[in-house]
Amino acid sequence: MDVILNRLPLNEEEKAAFLAAAPGIEQVFLPAPNLSSSETVIPPELLGRITVSLGSLPVQLLPQCGSLKWLQTFSAGVNQFMPDGVFPEGAMLTSAVGAYGQAVAEHMFACLLALMKRLPEYRDKQKTHAWAPGGRVKTLQGATVLLLGTGDLGSHFARLVKAMGAHTVGLNRHPDRPVEGIDEVHPFGELDTWLPQANVVAMTLPETPETIHIMDSRRLGLLRPDAILINAGRGTAVDCLALAEALRTEKLWGAALDVTEPEPLPADHPLWDCKNLLLTPHVAGGARSEDVLRRLAALALDNLKRYLSGEELRNRMK
């Protein structure tokens, strides 16, 4: 008999929909307000009975979940569950890909425009009561935006910059597959060719052995001195010490990071003192956006209905 643990922050209408979707099945609602797998205490006696978890579980608790058949995560990334021996043998794992695209893309877009129009500089001047025009600004009209990561996040961001007149170029392993919002798709092996041509480099890559420090000191050196780098994928994709040096020596127009390596960023890291950097603490998606919460609930509800009817689950990773 299934026992469903629901950790999603639901409104009353959504909770009623989950109850209606699984009549006669025990459902336990223990919402995690900030979509953190470590929040909300789960009674030990419940762990061994859970067959379905709608919402991530702490990895250290998985050995106690001997009845688990399916876990639907809060996150688009599932790296913590992928190593051998971590996830229960035979259980299904599905991600939240598709829930975060709009929210993350809007955050990236806001950061990009702020850098292009020198808004952080003017905010600093406002604090000192200085009425002082700054230097030249940039436009997306006619700009080349290079997308490293052409999935849900990259596609949403591409549509926003394209609407402002940018030409969008995406790199991935399947250049024969068109991506909405991206004008050209090329093999990832052409990265070094495209970096010097880009006015903006937008990164939404997952973490894999191939993507760790893919933007290192050498590749940062390939960028135009007036280029802007944005990373909202995984912090490990950028060598943050090398980026700090490139920004300090003004080899880039600017950068925006919602993710860093390490994370949280230590108080003595040189990135904190880069005046041409916008730094946010991994907040582009998640529980701060009502849209994300509603999308997460809709995705989990659809997958629950699929699970109960024996259909294929969306975003299955295991």
GROMACS .gro file of C-alpha atoms in nm:
model
  318
    1MET     CA    1   0.000   0.000   0.000
    2ASP     CA    2   0.141   0.338  -0.100
    3VAL     CA    3   0.223   0.605   0.156
    4ILE     CA    4   0.281   0.946  -0.006
    5LEU     CA    5   0.491   1.212   0.167
    6ASN     CA    6   0.418   1.554   0.019
    7ARG     CA    7   0.681   1.819   0.103
    8LEU     CA    8   0.558   2.084  -0.144
    9PRO     CA    9   0.442   2.427  -0.018
   10LEU     CA   10   0.083   2.392  -0.142
   11ASN     CA   11  -0.218   2.620  -0.125
   12GLU     CA   12  -0.550   2.472  -0.018
   13GLU     CA   13  -0.672   2.421  -0.375
   14GLU     CA   14  -0.357   2.229  -0.466
   15LYS     CA   15  -0.374   2.017  -0.152
   16ALA     CA   16  -0.731   1.922  -0.238
   17ALA     CA   17  -0.619   1.828  -0.590
   18PHE     CA   18  -0.353   1.591  -0.454
   19LEU     CA   19  -0.604   1.431  -0.219
   20ALA     CA   20  -0.851   1.387  -0.505
   21ALA     CA   21  -0.584   1.235  -0.730
   22ALA     CA   22  -0.509   0.955  -0.486
   23PRO     CA   23  -0.833   0.861  -0.307
   24GLY     CA   24  -0.792   0.599  -0.039
   25ILE     CA   25  -0.412   0.638  -0.029
   26GLU     CA   26  -0.244   0.773   0.283
   27GLN     CA   27  -0.092   1.114   0.216
   28VAL     CA   28   0.119   1.298   0.472
   29PHE     CA   29   0.171   1.671   0.413
   30LEU     CA   30   0.492   1.811   0.568
   31PRO     CA   31   0.580   2.118   0.356
   32ALA     CA   32   0.936   2.248   0.336
   33PRO     CA   33   0.882   2.628   0.315
   34ASN     CA   34   1.209   2.712   0.138
   35LEU     CA   35   1.235   2.400  -0.078
   36SER     CA   36   1.526   2.276   0.135
   37SER     CA   37   1.566   1.903   0.169
   38SER     CA   38   1.697   1.955   0.523
   39GLU     CA   39   1.397   2.153   0.644
   40THR     CA   40   1.094   1.999   0.814
   41VAL     CA   41   1.147   1.715   1.058
   42ILE     CA   42   1.027   1.382   0.921
   43PRO     CA   43   0.923   1.137   1.196
   44PRO     CA   44   1.158   0.833   1.194
   45GLU     CA   45   0.862   0.594   1.202
   46LEU     CA   46   0.734   0.749   0.878
   47LEU     CA   47   1.060   0.714   0.683
   48GLY     CA   48   1.040   0.337   0.657
   49ARG     CA   49   0.680   0.350   0.531
   50ILE     CA   50   0.717   0.614   0.257
   51THR     CA   51   0.674   0.475  -0.094
   52VAL     CA   52   0.646   0.813  -0.270
   53SER     CA   53   0.812   1.141  -0.176
   54LEU     CA   54   0.692   1.452  -0.358
   55GLY     CA   55   0.983   1.675  -0.269
   56SER     CA   56   1.349   1.605  -0.201
   57LEU     CA   57   1.469   1.401   0.095
   58PRO     CA   58   1.807   1.450   0.266
   59VAL     CA   59   2.054   1.203   0.119
   60GLN     CA   60   2.153   1.085   0.467
   61LEU     CA   61   1.795   0.972   0.534
   62LEU     CA   62   1.762   0.758   0.220
   63PRO     CA   63   1.903   0.441   0.386
   64GLN     CA   64   1.605   0.456   0.622
   65CYS     CA   65   1.357   0.470   0.332
   66GLY     CA   66   1.347   0.101   0.253
   67SER     CA   67   1.001   0.114   0.096
   68LEU     CA   68   1.071   0.408  -0.137
   69LYS     CA   69   0.953   0.350  -0.495
   70TRP     CA   70   0.970   0.704  -0.635
   71LEU     CA   71   1.118   1.041  -0.540
   72GLN     CA   72   1.017   1.365  -0.713
   73THR     CA   73   1.277   1.632  -0.637
   74PHE     CA   74   1.230   2.005  -0.579
   75SER     CA   75   1.529   2.077  -0.799
   76ALA     CA   76   1.619   2.054  -1.164
   77GLY     CA   77   1.959   1.911  -1.070
   78VAL     CA   78   1.983   1.568  -0.908
   79ASN     CA   79   2.360   1.523  -0.872
   80GLN     CA   80   2.341   1.435  -0.504
   81PHE     CA   81   2.126   1.130  -0.581
   82MET     CA   82   2.326   0.994  -0.875
   83PRO     CA   83   2.640   0.832  -0.724
   84ASP     CA   84   2.628   0.454  -0.691
   85GLY     CA   85   2.489   0.338  -0.361
   86VAL     CA   86   2.320   0.666  -0.267
   87PHE     CA   87   1.973   0.613  -0.410
   88PRO     CA   88   1.764   0.306  -0.320
   89GLU     CA   89   1.805   0.027  -0.573
   90GLY     CA   90   1.506   0.000  -0.807
   91ALA     CA   91   1.343   0.327  -0.698
   92MET     CA   92   1.250   0.592  -0.958
   93LEU     CA   93   1.390   0.945  -0.949
   94THR     CA   94   1.233   1.242  -1.130
   95SER     CA   95   1.352   1.602  -1.142
   96ALA     CA   96   1.177   1.940  -1.152
   97VAL     CA   97   1.310   2.042  -1.494
   98GLY     CA   98   1.061   2.285  -1.648
   99ALA     CA   99   0.955   2.456  -1.325
  100TYR     CA  100   1.233   2.714  -1.304
  101GLY     CA  101   1.289   2.840  -1.659
  102GLN     CA  102   1.090   3.164  -1.649
  103ALA     CA  103   1.201   3.269  -1.300
  104VAL     CA  104   1.570   3.205  -1.356
  105ALA     CA  105   1.565   3.364  -1.703
  106GLU     CA  106   1.400   3.680  -1.565
  107HIS     CA  107   1.666   3.704  -1.294
  108MET     CA  108   1.946   3.664  -1.549
  109PHE     CA  109   1.782   3.918  -1.779
  110ALA     CA  110   1.745   4.172  -1.498
  111CYS     CA  111   2.111   4.132  -1.403
  112LEU     CA  112   2.221   4.164  -1.766
  113LEU     CA  113   2.030   4.488  -1.826
  114ALA     CA  114   2.150   4.630  -1.495
  115LEU     CA  115   2.512   4.571  -1.596
  116MET     CA  116   2.459   4.703  -1.949
  117LYS     CA  117   2.305   5.026  -1.817
  118ARG     CA  118   2.554   5.063  -1.528
  119LEU     CA  119   2.280   5.052  -1.264
  120PRO     CA  120   2.504   4.909  -0.988
  121GLU     CA  121   2.741   5.203  -1.043
  122TYR     CA  122   2.455   5.451  -1.006
  123ARG     CA  123   2.327   5.274  -0.695
  124ASP     CA  124   2.672   5.317  -0.541
  125LYS     CA  125   2.666   5.687  -0.631
  126GLN     CA  126   2.317   5.721  -0.482
  127LYS     CA  127   2.452   5.602  -0.148
  128THR     CA  128   2.704   5.887  -0.148
  129HIS     CA  129   2.451   6.143  -0.278
  130ALA     CA  130   2.660   6.191  -0.595
  131TRP     CA  131   2.481   6.323  -0.906
  132ALA     CA  132   2.743   6.210  -1.156
  133PRO     CA  133   2.680   6.066  -1.502
  134GLY     CA  134   2.879   5.750  -1.576
  135GLY     CA  135   3.035   5.612  -1.890
  136ARG     CA  136   2.881   5.463  -2.202
  137VAL     CA  137   2.614   5.198  -2.180
  138LYS     CA  138   2.539   4.892  -2.393
  139THR     CA  139   2.237   4.760  -2.586
  140LEU     CA  140   2.114   4.416  -2.680
  141GLN     CA  141   2.015   4.536  -3.026
  142GLY     CA  142   2.247   4.349  -3.261
  143ALA     CA  143   2.441   4.181  -2.979
  144THR     CA  144   2.554   3.819  -3.002
  145VAL     CA  145   2.443   3.621  -2.697
  146LEU     CA  146   2.619   3.287  -2.654
  147LEU     CA  147   2.425   3.029  -2.451
  148LEU     CA  148   2.615   2.755  -2.272
  149GLY     CA  149   2.322   2.542  -2.167
  150THR     CA  150   2.029   2.522  -2.406
  151GLY     CA  151   1.772   2.347  -2.190
  152ASP     CA  152   1.470   2.499  -2.017
  153LEU     CA  153   1.667   2.784  -1.853
  154GLY     CA  154   1.871   2.870  -2.159
  155SER     CA  155   1.573   2.862  -2.391
  156HIS     CA  156   1.369   3.095  -2.170
  157PHE     CA  157   1.660   3.340  -2.141
  158ALA     CA  158   1.723   3.328  -2.517
  159ARG     CA  159   1.365   3.432  -2.587
  160LEU     CA  160   1.399   3.736  -2.361
  161VAL     CA  161   1.720   3.868  -2.517
  162LYS     CA  162   1.598   3.784  -2.867
  163ALA     CA  163   1.293   4.004  -2.806
  164MET     CA  164   1.538   4.292  -2.742
  165GLY     CA  165   1.711   4.244  -3.076
  166ALA     CA  166   1.994   4.004  -2.985
  167HIS     CA  167   2.122   3.723  -3.206
  168THR     CA  168   2.129   3.401  -3.004
  169VAL     CA  169   2.382   3.119  -3.048
  170GLY     CA  170   2.361   2.799  -2.847
  171LEU     CA  171   2.619   2.524  -2.799
  172ASN     CA  172   2.521   2.168  -2.712
  173ARG     CA  173   2.591   1.805  -2.791
  174HIS     CA  174   2.301   1.782  -3.035
  175PRO     CA  175   2.335   2.075  -3.277
  176ASP     CA  176   2.088   1.912  -3.516
  177ARG     CA  177   1.803   1.973  -3.270
  178PRO     CA  178   1.644   2.320  -3.284
  179VAL     CA  179   1.591   2.507  -2.956
  180GLU     CA  180   1.314   2.764  -2.912
  181GLY     CA  181   1.457   3.116  -2.894
  182ILE     CA  182   1.800   3.020  -3.027
  183ASP     CA  183   1.890   3.130  -3.380
  184GLU     CA  184   2.190   2.901  -3.428
  185VAL     CA  185   2.289   2.579  -3.252
  186HIS     CA  186   2.646   2.450  -3.287
  187PRO     CA  187   2.853   2.165  -3.137
  188PHE     CA  188   2.998   2.230  -2.793
  189GLY     CA  189   3.341   2.166  -2.939
  190GLU     CA  190   3.321   2.509  -3.104
  191LEU     CA  191   3.325   2.688  -2.767
  192ASP     CA  192   3.667   2.848  -2.815
  193THR     CA  193   3.562   2.970  -3.159
  194TRP     CA  194   3.248   3.142  -3.037
  195LEU     CA  195   3.375   3.298  -2.712
  196PRO     CA  196   3.563   3.582  -2.885
  197GLN     CA  197   3.252   3.662  -3.091
  198ALA     CA  198   3.010   3.690  -2.799
  199ASN     CA  199   2.894   4.015  -2.642
  200VAL     CA  200   2.720   3.815  -2.369
  201VAL     CA  201   2.792   3.461  -2.244
  202ALA     CA  202   2.501   3.311  -2.049
  203MET     CA  203   2.571   2.990  -1.859
  204THR     CA  204   2.302   2.752  -1.732
  205LEU     CA  205   2.503   2.429  -1.745
  206PRO     CA  206   2.448   2.129  -1.516
  207GLU     CA  207   2.745   2.000  -1.320
  208THR     CA  208   2.928   1.718  -1.496
  209PRO     CA  209   3.297   1.625  -1.508
  210GLU     CA  210   3.314   1.809  -1.843
  211THR     CA  211   3.162   2.134  -1.717
  212ILE     CA  212   3.371   2.186  -1.403
  213HIS     CA  213   3.579   2.504  -1.461
  214ILE     CA  214   3.480   2.504  -1.826
  215MET     CA  215   3.517   2.880  -1.796
  216ASP     CA  216   3.874   2.891  -1.668
  217SER     CA  217   4.144   3.157  -1.692
  218ARG     CA  218   4.231   3.065  -2.050
  219ARG     CA  219   3.872   3.085  -2.173
  220LEU     CA  220   3.804   3.404  -1.982
  221GLY     CA  221   4.099   3.542  -2.173
  222LEU     CA  222   3.926   3.459  -2.502
  223LEU     CA  223   3.635   3.690  -2.422
  224ARG     CA  224   3.608   4.041  -2.560
  225PRO     CA  225   3.707   4.312  -2.310
  226ASP     CA  226   3.352   4.450  -2.331
  227ALA     CA  227   3.183   4.111  -2.283
  228ILE     CA  228   2.944   4.024  -2.000
  229LEU     CA  229   2.941   3.682  -1.833
  230ILE     CA  230   2.634   3.547  -1.653
  231ASN     CA  231   2.618   3.218  -1.461
  232ALA     CA  232   2.295   3.081  -1.314
  233GLY     CA  233   2.366   2.711  -1.364
  234ARG     CA  234   2.625   2.557  -1.133
  235GLY     CA  235   2.897   2.752  -0.957
  236THR     CA  236   3.165   2.498  -1.045
  237ALA     CA  237   3.137   2.588  -1.416
  238VAL     CA  238   3.337   2.908  -1.355
  239ASP     CA  239   3.680   2.937  -1.196
  240CYS     CA  240   3.574   3.211  -0.956
  241LEU     CA  241   3.929   3.315  -0.862
  242ALA     CA  242   4.017   3.357  -1.229
  243LEU     CA  243   3.696   3.554  -1.284
  244ALA     CA  244   3.777   3.783  -0.992
  245GLU     CA  245   4.115   3.858  -1.147
  246ALA     CA  246   3.961   3.924  -1.491
  247LEU     CA  247   3.711   4.166  -1.336
  248ARG     CA  248   3.973   4.335  -1.116
  249THR     CA  249   4.193   4.403  -1.418
  250GLU     CA  250   3.892   4.517  -1.625
  251LYS     CA  251   3.931   4.247  -1.889
  252LEU     CA  252   3.551   4.217  -1.892
  253TRP     CA  253   3.271   4.474  -1.890
  254GLY     CA  254   3.109   4.286  -1.605
  255ALA     CA  255   2.964   3.964  -1.471
  256ALA     CA  256   2.660   3.841  -1.281
  257LEU     CA  257   2.668   3.527  -1.067
  258ASP     CA  258   2.378   3.363  -0.889
  259VAL     CA  259   2.596   3.059  -0.815
  260THR     CA  260   2.957   3.037  -0.700
  261GLU     CA  261   3.234   2.798  -0.607
  262PRO     CA  262   3.237   2.750  -0.315
  263GLU     CA  263   2.885   2.825  -0.199
  264PRO     CA  264   2.819   3.017   0.019
  265LEU     CA  265   3.101   3.244  -0.095
  266PRO     CA  266   3.355   3.297   0.188
  267ALA     CA  267   3.366   3.650   0.329
  268ASP     CA  268   3.730   3.694   0.224
  269HIS     CA  269   3.680   3.588  -0.140
  270PRO     CA  270   3.803   3.851  -0.389
  271LEU     CA  271   3.474   3.843  -0.583
  272TRP     CA  272   3.307   4.046  -0.308
  273ASP     CA  273   3.521   4.348  -0.395
  274CYS     CA  274   3.466   4.343  -0.773
  275LYS     CA  275   3.279   4.664  -0.852
  276ASN     CA  276   3.165   4.534  -1.195
  277LEU     CA  277   3.004   4.220  -1.052
  278LEU     CA  278   2.643   4.153  -0.954
  279LEU     CA  279   2.639   3.873  -0.697
  280THR     CA  280   2.322   3.705  -0.568
  281PRO     CA  281   2.307   3.410  -0.323
  282HIS     CA  282   2.150   3.137  -0.542
  283VAL     CA  283   1.806   3.299  -0.540
  284ALA     CA  284   1.713   3.310  -0.910
  285GLY     CA  285   1.459   3.031  -0.873
  286GLY     CA  286   1.309   2.855  -0.575
  287ALA     CA  287   1.050   2.940  -0.315
  288ARG     CA  288   1.081   3.317  -0.359
  289SER     CA  289   0.879   3.297  -0.680
  290GLU     CA  290   0.510   3.217  -0.659
  291ASP     CA  291   0.523   3.107  -1.022
  292VAL     CA  292   0.786   2.843  -0.939
  293LEU     CA  293   0.579   2.703  -0.652
  294ARG     CA  294   0.272   2.667  -0.871
  295ARG     CA  295   0.476   2.503  -1.150
  296LEU     CA  296   0.633   2.259  -0.903
  297ALA     CA  297   0.292   2.162  -0.771
  298ALA     CA  298   0.151   2.113  -1.121
  299LEU     CA  299   0.446   1.898  -1.227
  300ALA     CA  300   0.428   1.680  -0.916
  301LEU     CA  301   0.051   1.639  -0.949
  302ASP     CA  302   0.080   1.537  -1.313
  303ASN     CA  303   0.354   1.286  -1.228
  304LEU     CA  304   0.150   1.147  -0.938
  305LYS     CA  305  -0.141   1.080  -1.170
  306ARG     CA  306   0.099   0.913  -1.414
  307TYR     CA  307   0.248   0.702  -1.135
  308LEU     CA  308  -0.090   0.583  -1.012
  309SER     CA  309  -0.205   0.495  -1.364
  310GLY     CA  310   0.119   0.319  -1.455
  311GLU     CA  311   0.223   0.575  -1.718
  312GLU     CA  312   0.576   0.696  -1.790
  313LEU     CA  313   0.688   0.972  -1.552
  314ARG     CA  314   0.811   1.309  -1.675
  315ASN     CA  315   1.176   1.405  -1.617
  316ARG     CA  316   1.280   1.056  -1.511
  317MET     CA  317   1.648   1.041  -1.416
  318LYS     CA  318   1.658   0.686  -1.267
   0.00000   0.00000   0.00000
